[in-house]
PDB file of C-alpha atoms in Angstrom:
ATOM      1  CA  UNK A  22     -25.900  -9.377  61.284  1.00  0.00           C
ATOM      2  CA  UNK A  23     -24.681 -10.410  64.511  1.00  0.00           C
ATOM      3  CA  UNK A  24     -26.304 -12.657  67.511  1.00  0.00           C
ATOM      4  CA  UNK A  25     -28.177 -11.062  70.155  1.00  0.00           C
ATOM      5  CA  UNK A  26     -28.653 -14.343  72.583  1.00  0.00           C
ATOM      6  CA  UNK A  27     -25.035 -15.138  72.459  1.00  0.00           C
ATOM      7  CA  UNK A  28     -23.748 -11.638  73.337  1.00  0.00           C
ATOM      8  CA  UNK A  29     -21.849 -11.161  76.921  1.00  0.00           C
ATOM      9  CA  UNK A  30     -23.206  -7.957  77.157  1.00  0.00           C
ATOM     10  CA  UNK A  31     -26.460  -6.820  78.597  1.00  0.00           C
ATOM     11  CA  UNK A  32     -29.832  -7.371  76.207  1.00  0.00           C
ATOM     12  CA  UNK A  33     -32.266  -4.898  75.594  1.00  0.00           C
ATOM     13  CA  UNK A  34     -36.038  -5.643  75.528  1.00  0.00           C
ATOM     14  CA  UNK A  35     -38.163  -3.495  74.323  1.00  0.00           C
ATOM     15  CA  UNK A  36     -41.877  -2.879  73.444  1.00  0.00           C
ATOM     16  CA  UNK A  37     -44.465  -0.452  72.467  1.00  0.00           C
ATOM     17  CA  UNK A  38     -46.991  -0.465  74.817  1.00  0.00           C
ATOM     18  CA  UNK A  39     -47.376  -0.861  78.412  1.00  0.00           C
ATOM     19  CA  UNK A  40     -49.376  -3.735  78.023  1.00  0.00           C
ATOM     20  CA  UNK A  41     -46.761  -5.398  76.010  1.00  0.00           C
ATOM     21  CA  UNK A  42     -44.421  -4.776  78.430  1.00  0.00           C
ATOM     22  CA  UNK A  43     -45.997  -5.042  81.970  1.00  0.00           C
ATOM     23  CA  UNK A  44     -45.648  -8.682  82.892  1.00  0.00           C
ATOM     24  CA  UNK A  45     -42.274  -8.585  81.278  1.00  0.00           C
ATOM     25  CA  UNK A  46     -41.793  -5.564  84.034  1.00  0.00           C
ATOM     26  CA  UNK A  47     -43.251  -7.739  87.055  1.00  0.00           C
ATOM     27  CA  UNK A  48     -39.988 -10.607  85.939  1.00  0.00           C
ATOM     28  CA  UNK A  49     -37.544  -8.046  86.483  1.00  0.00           C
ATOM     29  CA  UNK A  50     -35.320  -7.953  89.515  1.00  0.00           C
ATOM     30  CA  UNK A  51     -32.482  -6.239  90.790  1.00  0.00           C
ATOM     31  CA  UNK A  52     -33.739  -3.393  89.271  1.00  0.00           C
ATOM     32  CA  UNK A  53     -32.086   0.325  88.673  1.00  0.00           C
ATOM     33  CA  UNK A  54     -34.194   2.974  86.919  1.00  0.00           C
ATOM     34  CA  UNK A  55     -32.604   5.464  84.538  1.00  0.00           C
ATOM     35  CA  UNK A  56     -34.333   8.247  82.463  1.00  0.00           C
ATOM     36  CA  UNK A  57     -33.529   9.135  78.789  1.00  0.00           C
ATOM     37  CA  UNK A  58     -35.408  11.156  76.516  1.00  0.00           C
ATOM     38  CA  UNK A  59     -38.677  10.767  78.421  1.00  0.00           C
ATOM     39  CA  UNK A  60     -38.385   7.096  78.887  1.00  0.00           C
ATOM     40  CA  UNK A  61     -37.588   4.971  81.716  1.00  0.00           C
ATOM     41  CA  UNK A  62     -35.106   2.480  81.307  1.00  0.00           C
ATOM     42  CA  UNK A  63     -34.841  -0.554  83.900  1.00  0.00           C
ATOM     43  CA  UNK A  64     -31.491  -2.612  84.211  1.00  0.00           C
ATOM     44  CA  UNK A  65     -31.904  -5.707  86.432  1.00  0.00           C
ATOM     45  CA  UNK A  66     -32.131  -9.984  85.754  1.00  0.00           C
ATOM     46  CA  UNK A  67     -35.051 -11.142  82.948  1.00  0.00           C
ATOM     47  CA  UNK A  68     -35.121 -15.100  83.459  1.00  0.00           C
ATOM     48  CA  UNK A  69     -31.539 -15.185  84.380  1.00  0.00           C
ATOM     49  CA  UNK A  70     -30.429 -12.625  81.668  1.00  0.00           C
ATOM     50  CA  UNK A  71     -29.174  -9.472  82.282  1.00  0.00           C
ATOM     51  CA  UNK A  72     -31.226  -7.026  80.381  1.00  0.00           C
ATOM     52  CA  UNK A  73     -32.296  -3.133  80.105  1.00  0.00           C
ATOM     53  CA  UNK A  74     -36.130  -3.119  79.794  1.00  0.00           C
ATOM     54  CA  UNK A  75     -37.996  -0.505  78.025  1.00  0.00           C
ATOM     55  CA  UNK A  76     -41.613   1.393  76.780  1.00  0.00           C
ATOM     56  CA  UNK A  77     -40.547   2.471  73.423  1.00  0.00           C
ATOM     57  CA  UNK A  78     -43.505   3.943  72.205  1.00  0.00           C
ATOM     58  CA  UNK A  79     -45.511   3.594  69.465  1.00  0.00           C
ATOM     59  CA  UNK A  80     -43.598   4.324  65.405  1.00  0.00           C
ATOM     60  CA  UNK A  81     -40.603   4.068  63.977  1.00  0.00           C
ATOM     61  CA  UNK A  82     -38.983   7.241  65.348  1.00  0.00           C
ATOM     62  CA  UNK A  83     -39.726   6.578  68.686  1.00  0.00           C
ATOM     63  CA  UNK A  84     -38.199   2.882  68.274  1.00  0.00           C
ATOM     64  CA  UNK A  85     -34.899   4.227  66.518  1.00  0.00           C
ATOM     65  CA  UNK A  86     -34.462   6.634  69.572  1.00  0.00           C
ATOM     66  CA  UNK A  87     -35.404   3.658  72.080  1.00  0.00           C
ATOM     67  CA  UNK A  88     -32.564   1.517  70.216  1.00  0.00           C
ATOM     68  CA  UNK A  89     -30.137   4.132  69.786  1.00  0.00           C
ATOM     69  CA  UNK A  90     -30.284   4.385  73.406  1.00  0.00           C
ATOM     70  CA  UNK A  91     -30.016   1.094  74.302  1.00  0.00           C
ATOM     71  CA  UNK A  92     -27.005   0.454  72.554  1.00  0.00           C
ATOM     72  CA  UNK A  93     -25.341   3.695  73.040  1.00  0.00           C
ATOM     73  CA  UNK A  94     -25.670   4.667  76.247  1.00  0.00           C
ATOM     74  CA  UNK A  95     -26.172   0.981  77.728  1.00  0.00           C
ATOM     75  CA  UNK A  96     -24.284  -0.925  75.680  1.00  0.00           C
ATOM     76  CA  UNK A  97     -26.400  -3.769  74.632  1.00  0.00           C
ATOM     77  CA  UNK A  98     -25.302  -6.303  73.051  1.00  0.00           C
ATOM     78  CA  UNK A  99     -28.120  -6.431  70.795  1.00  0.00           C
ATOM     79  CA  UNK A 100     -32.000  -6.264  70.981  1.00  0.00           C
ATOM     80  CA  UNK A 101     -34.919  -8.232  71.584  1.00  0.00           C
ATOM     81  CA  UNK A 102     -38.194  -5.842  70.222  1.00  0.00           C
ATOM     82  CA  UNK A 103     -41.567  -8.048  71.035  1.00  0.00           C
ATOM     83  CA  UNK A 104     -45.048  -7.199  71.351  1.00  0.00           C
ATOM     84  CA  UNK A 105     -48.244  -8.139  69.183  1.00  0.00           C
ATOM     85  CA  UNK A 106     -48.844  -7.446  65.187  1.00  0.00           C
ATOM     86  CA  UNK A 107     -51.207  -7.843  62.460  1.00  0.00           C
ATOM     87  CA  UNK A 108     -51.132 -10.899  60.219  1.00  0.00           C
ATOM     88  CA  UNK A 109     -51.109 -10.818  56.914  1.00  0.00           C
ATOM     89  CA  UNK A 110     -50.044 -13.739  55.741  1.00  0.00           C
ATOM     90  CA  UNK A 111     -52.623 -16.319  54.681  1.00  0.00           C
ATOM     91  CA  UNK A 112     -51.397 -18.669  57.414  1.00  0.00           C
ATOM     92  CA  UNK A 113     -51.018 -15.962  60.155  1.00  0.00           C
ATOM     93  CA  UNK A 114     -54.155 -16.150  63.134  1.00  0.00           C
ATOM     94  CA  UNK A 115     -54.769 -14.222  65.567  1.00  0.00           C
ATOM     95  CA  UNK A 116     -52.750 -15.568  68.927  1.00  0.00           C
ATOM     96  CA  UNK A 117     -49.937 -17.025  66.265  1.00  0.00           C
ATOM     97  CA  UNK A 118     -46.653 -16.111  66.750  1.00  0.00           C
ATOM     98  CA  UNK A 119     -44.208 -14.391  64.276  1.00  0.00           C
ATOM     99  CA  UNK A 120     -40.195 -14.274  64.435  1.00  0.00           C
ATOM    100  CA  UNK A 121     -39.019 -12.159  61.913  1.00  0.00           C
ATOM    101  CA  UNK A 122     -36.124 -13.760  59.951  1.00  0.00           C
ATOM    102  CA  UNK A 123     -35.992 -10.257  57.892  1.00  0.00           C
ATOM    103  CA  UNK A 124     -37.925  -6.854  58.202  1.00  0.00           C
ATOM    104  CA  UNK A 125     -38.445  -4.105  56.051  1.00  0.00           C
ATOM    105  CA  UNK A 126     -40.092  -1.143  56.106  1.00  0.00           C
ATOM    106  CA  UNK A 127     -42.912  -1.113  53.629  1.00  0.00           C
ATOM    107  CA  UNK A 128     -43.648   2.497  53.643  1.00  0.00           C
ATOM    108  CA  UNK A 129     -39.939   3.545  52.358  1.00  0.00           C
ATOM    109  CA  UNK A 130     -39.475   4.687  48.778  1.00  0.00           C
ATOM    110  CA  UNK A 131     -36.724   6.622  47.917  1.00  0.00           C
ATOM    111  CA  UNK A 132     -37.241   6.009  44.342  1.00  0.00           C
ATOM    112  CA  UNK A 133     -35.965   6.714  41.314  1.00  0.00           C
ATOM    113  CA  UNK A 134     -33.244   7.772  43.718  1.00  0.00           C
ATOM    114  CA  UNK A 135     -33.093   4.478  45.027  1.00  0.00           C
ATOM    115  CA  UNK A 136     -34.874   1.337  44.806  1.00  0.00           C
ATOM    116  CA  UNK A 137     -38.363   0.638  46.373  1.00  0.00           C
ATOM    117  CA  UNK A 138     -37.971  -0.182  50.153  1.00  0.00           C
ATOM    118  CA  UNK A 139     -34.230   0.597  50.210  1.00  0.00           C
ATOM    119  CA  UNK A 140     -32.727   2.279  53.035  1.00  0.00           C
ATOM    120  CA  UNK A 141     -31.233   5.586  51.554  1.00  0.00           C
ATOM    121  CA  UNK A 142     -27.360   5.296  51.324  1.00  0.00           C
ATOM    122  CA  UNK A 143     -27.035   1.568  53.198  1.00  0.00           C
ATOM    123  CA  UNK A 144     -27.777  -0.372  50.647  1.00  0.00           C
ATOM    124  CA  UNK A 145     -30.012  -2.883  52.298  1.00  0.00           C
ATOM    125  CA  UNK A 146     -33.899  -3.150  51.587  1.00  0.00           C
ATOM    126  CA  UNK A 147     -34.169  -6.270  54.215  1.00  0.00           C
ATOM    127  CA  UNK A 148     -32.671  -6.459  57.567  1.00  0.00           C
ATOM    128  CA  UNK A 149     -32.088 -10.012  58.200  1.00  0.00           C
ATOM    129  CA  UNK A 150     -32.047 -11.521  62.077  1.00  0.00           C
ATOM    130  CA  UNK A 151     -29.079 -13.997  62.977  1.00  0.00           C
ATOM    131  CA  UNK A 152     -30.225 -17.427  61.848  1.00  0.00           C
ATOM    132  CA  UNK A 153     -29.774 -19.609  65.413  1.00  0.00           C
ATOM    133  CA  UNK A 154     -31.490 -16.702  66.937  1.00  0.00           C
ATOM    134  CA  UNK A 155     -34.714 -17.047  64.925  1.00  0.00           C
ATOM    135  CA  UNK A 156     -34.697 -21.219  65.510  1.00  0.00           C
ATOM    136  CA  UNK A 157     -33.742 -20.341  69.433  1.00  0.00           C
ATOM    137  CA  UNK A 158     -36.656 -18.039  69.914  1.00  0.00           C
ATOM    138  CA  UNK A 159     -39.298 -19.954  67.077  1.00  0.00           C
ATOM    139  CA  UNK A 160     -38.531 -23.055  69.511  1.00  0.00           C
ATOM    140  CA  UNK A 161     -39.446 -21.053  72.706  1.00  0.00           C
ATOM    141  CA  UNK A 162     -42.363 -19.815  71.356  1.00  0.00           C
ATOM    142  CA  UNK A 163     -43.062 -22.840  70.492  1.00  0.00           C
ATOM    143  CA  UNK A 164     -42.841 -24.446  74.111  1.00  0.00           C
ATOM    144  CA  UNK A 165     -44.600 -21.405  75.483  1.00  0.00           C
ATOM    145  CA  UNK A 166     -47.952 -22.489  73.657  1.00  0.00           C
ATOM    146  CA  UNK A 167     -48.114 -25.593  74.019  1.00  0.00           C
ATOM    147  CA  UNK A 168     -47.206 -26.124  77.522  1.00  0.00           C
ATOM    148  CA  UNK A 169     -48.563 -22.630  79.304  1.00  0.00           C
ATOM    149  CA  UNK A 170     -50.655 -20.346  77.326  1.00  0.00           C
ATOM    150  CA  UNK A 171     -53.840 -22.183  77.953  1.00  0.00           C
ATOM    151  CA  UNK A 172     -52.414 -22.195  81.886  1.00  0.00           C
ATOM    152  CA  UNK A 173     -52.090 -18.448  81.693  1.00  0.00           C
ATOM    153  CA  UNK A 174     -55.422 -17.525  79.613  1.00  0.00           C
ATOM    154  CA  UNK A 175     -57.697 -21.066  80.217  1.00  0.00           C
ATOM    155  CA  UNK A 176     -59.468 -22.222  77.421  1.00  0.00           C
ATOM    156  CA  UNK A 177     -62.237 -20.575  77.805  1.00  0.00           C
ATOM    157  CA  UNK A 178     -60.926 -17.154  77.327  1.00  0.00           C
ATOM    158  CA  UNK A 179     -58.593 -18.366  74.230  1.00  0.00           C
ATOM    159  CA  UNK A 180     -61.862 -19.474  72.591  1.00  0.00           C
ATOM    160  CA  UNK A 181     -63.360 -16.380  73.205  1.00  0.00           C
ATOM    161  CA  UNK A 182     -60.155 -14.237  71.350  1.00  0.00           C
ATOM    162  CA  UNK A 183     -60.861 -16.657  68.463  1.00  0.00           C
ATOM    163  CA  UNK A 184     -57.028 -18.084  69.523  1.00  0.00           C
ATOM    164  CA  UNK A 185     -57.293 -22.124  68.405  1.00  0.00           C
ATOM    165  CA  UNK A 186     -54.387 -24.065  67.631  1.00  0.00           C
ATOM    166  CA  UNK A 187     -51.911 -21.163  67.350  1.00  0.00           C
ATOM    167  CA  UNK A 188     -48.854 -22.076  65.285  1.00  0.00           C
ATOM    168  CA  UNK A 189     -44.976 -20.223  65.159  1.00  0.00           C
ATOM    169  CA  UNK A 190     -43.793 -18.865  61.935  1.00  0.00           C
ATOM    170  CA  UNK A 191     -40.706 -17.398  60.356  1.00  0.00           C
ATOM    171  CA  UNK A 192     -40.217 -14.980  57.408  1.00  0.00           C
ATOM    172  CA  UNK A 193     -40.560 -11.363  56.503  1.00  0.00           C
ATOM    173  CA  UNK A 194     -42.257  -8.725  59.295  1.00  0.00           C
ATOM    174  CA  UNK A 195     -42.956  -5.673  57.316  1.00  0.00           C
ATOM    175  CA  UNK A 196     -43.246  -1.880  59.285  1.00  0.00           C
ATOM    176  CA  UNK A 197     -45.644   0.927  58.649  1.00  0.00           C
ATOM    177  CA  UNK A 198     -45.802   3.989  60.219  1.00  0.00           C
ATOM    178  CA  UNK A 199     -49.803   3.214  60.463  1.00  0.00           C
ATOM    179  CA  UNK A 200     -52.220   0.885  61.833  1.00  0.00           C
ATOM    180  CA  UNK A 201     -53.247  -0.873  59.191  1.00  0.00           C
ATOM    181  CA  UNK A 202     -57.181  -1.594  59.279  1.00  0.00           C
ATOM    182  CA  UNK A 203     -58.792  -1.919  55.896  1.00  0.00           C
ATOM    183  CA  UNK A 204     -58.927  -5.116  53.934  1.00  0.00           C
ATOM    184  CA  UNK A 205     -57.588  -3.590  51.116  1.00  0.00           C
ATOM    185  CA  UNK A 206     -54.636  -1.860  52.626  1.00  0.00           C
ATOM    186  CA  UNK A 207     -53.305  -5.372  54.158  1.00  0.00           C
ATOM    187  CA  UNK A 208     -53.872  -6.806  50.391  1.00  0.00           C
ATOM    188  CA  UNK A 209     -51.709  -4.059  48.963  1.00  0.00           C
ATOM    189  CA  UNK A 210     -48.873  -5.087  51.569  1.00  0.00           C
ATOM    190  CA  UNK A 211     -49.448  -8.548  50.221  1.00  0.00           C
ATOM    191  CA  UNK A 212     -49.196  -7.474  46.647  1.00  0.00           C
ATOM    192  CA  UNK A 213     -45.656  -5.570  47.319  1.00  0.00           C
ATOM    193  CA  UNK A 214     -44.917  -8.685  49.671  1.00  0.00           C
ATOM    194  CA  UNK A 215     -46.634 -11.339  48.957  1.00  0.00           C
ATOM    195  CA  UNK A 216     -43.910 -13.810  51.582  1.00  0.00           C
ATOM    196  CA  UNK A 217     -44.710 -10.914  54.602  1.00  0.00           C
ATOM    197  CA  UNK A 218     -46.258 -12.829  57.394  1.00  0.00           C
ATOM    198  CA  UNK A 219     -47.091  -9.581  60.042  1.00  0.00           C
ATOM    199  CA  UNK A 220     -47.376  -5.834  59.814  1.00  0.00           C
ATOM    200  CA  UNK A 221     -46.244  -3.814  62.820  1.00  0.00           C
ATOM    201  CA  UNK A 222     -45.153   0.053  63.224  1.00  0.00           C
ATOM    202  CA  UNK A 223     -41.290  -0.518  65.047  1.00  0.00           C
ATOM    203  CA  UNK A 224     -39.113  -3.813  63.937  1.00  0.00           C
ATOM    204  CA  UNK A 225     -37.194  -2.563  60.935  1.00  0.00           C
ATOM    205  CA  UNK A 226     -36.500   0.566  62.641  1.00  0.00           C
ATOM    206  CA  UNK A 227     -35.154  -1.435  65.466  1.00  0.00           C
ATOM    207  CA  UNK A 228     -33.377  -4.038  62.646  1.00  0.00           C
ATOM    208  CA  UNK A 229     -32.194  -0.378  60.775  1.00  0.00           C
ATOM    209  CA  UNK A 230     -30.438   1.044  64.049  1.00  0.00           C
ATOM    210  CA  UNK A 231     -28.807  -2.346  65.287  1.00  0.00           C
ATOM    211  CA  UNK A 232     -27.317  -3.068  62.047  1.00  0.00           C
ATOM    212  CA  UNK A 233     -25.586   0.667  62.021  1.00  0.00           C
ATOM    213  CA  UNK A 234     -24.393  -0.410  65.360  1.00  0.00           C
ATOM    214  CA  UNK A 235     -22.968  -3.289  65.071  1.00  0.00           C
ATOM    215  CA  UNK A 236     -25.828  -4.730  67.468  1.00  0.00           C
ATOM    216  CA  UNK A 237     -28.238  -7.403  66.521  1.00  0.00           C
ATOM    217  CA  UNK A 238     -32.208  -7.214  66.491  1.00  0.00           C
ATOM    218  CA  UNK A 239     -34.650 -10.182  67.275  1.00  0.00           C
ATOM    219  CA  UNK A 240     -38.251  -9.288  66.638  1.00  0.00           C
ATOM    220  CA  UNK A 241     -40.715 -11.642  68.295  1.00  0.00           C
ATOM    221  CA  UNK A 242     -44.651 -10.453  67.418  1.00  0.00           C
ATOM    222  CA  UNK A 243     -48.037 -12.317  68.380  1.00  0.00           C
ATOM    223  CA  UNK A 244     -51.239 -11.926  66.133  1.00  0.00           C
ATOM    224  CA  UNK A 245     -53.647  -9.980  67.568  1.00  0.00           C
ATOM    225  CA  UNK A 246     -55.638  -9.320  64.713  1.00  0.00           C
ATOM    226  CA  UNK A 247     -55.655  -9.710  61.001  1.00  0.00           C
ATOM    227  CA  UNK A 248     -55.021  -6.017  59.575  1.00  0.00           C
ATOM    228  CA  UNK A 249     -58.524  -6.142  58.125  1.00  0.00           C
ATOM    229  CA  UNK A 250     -61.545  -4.187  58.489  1.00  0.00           C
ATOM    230  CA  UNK A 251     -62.496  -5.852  61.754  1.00  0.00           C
ATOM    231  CA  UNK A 252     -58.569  -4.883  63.369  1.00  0.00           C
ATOM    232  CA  UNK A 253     -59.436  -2.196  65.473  1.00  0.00           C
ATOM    233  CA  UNK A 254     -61.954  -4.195  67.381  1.00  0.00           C
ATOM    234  CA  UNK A 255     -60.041  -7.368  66.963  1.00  0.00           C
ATOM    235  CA  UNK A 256     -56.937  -5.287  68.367  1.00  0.00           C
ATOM    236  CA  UNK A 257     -58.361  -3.593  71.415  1.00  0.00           C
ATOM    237  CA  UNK A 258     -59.797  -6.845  72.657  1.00  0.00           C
ATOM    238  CA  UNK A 259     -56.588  -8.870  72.334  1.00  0.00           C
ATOM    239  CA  UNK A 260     -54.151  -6.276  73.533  1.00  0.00           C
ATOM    240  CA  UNK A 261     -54.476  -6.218  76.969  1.00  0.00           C
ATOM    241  CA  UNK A 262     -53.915 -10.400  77.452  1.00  0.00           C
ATOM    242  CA  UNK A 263     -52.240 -11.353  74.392  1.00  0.00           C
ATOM    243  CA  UNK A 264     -49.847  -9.183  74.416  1.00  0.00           C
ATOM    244  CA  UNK A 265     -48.418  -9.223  77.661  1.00  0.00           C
ATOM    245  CA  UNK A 266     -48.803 -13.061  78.341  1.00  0.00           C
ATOM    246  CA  UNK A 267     -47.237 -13.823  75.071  1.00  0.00           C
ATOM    247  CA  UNK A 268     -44.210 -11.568  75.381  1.00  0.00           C
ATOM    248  CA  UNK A 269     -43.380 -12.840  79.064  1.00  0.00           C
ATOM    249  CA  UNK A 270     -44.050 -15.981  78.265  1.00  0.00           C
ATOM    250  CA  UNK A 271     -41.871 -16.592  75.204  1.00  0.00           C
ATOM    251  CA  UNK A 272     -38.884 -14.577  76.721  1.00  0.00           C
ATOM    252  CA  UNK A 273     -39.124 -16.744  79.582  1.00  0.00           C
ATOM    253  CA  UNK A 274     -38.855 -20.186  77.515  1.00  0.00           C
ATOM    254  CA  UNK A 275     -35.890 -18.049  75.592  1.00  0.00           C
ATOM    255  CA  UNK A 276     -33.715 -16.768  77.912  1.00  0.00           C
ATOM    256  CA  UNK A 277     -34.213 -19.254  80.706  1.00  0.00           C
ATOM    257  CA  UNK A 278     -33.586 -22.087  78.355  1.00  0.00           C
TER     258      UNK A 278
END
């Protein structure tokens, strides 16, 4: 476990999807553009930090190649991973925001060879974030919506997502190498997990790589939808403001402050 906002070294931010990344993209200055393994990696200034920005692409394999990357041939000092999730915590709404204390990867089992969620050989089930790193960024999150998401959205389009009085939460982000959209699915997570507050399909594999690295991993996710029957929809018509706004906005408010 190691700090990845106190590091001298470059950051790497990374994402899924281009609209989780683009207004992060518009920040960037002083950029230079390499290519690795069919992605495009941007060095330049984030909000005063000096940072390598990339797509990952969507699943676990496609974030463990991003990260390797990024802290390989980079040299990051660790990694910022944000984007949007499902809640499944009770208290998780759509346009909350999530910072991941710990991930694991729910769809791992090893078993009897080793126990239930365990990574194979590492001995570690959860990845845990540095602890000042998770206040730093739960703070800046929660700056960013009370002082300028309804600036960036207006009211009338939060009401609209179904986004009232969003909240910031801490705890357990769990990863699935699906989109979880079925009621019951997102109660069986609960049942294995019953403290995981988001779903998403990239953060422990991010979490997994940095701690092999020596590198640490901070996983920042809005709520987009609820990982129920009604995610798809709920998903598609979140993604293309949510996500972006939130993930500019919150790095700004971390990195800048």
């Amino acid at each position: 476990m190691r700090s990845v906002l106190d590091t001298t070294q470059p950051i790497g931010v990374m994402a899924a999807m281009p609209e989780e990344i683009a207004a992060i993209d518009r920040a960037l200055t002083d950029r230079c553009v390499e290519t690795r393994g069919l992605r495009e990696y941007h060095t330049g200034r984030l909000f005063g930090r000096e940072v390598v920005l990339v797509m990952a692409r969507v699943g676990k394999v496609a974030a463990a190649s991003t990260a390797t990357h990024l802290l390989c041939e980079f040299g990051v000092g660790g990694i910022v991973m944000t984007g949007v999730a499902g809640g499944v915590g009770d208290a998780t709404h759509v346009g909350d925001v999530v910072i991941a204390s710990e991930t694991v990867q729910h769809d791992l089992d090893a078993s009897p060879l080793f126990p239930r969620f365990e990574a194979p050989l590492l001995g570690v089930s959860r990845f845990e974030a540095w602890p000042d790193d998770v206040d730093r960024a739960a703070q800046a999150a929660r700056r960013f919506l009370a002082e300028d998401l309804t600036g960036a959205l207006g009211a009338e389009r939060l009401a609209a997502l179904g986004v009232a009085g969003p909240r910031v939460h801490t705890g357990l982000v769990a990863t699935v190498d699906r989109f979880i959209t079925a009621t019951d699915e997102a109660a069986a997570i609960r049942e294995l997990l019953p403290d995981a507050l988001a779903v998403e399909m990239e953060g422990a594999a991010v979490a997994q790589v940095c701690h092999e690295h020596g590198g640490g991993a901070l996983i920042i996710r809005a709520i987009s939808d609820r990982a129920d029957d009604h995610a798809t929809d709920a998903f598609t018509r979140s993604l293309p403001e949510i996500a972006s706004v939130y993930s500019a906005g919150i790095l700004r408010r971390l990195f800048a402050g």
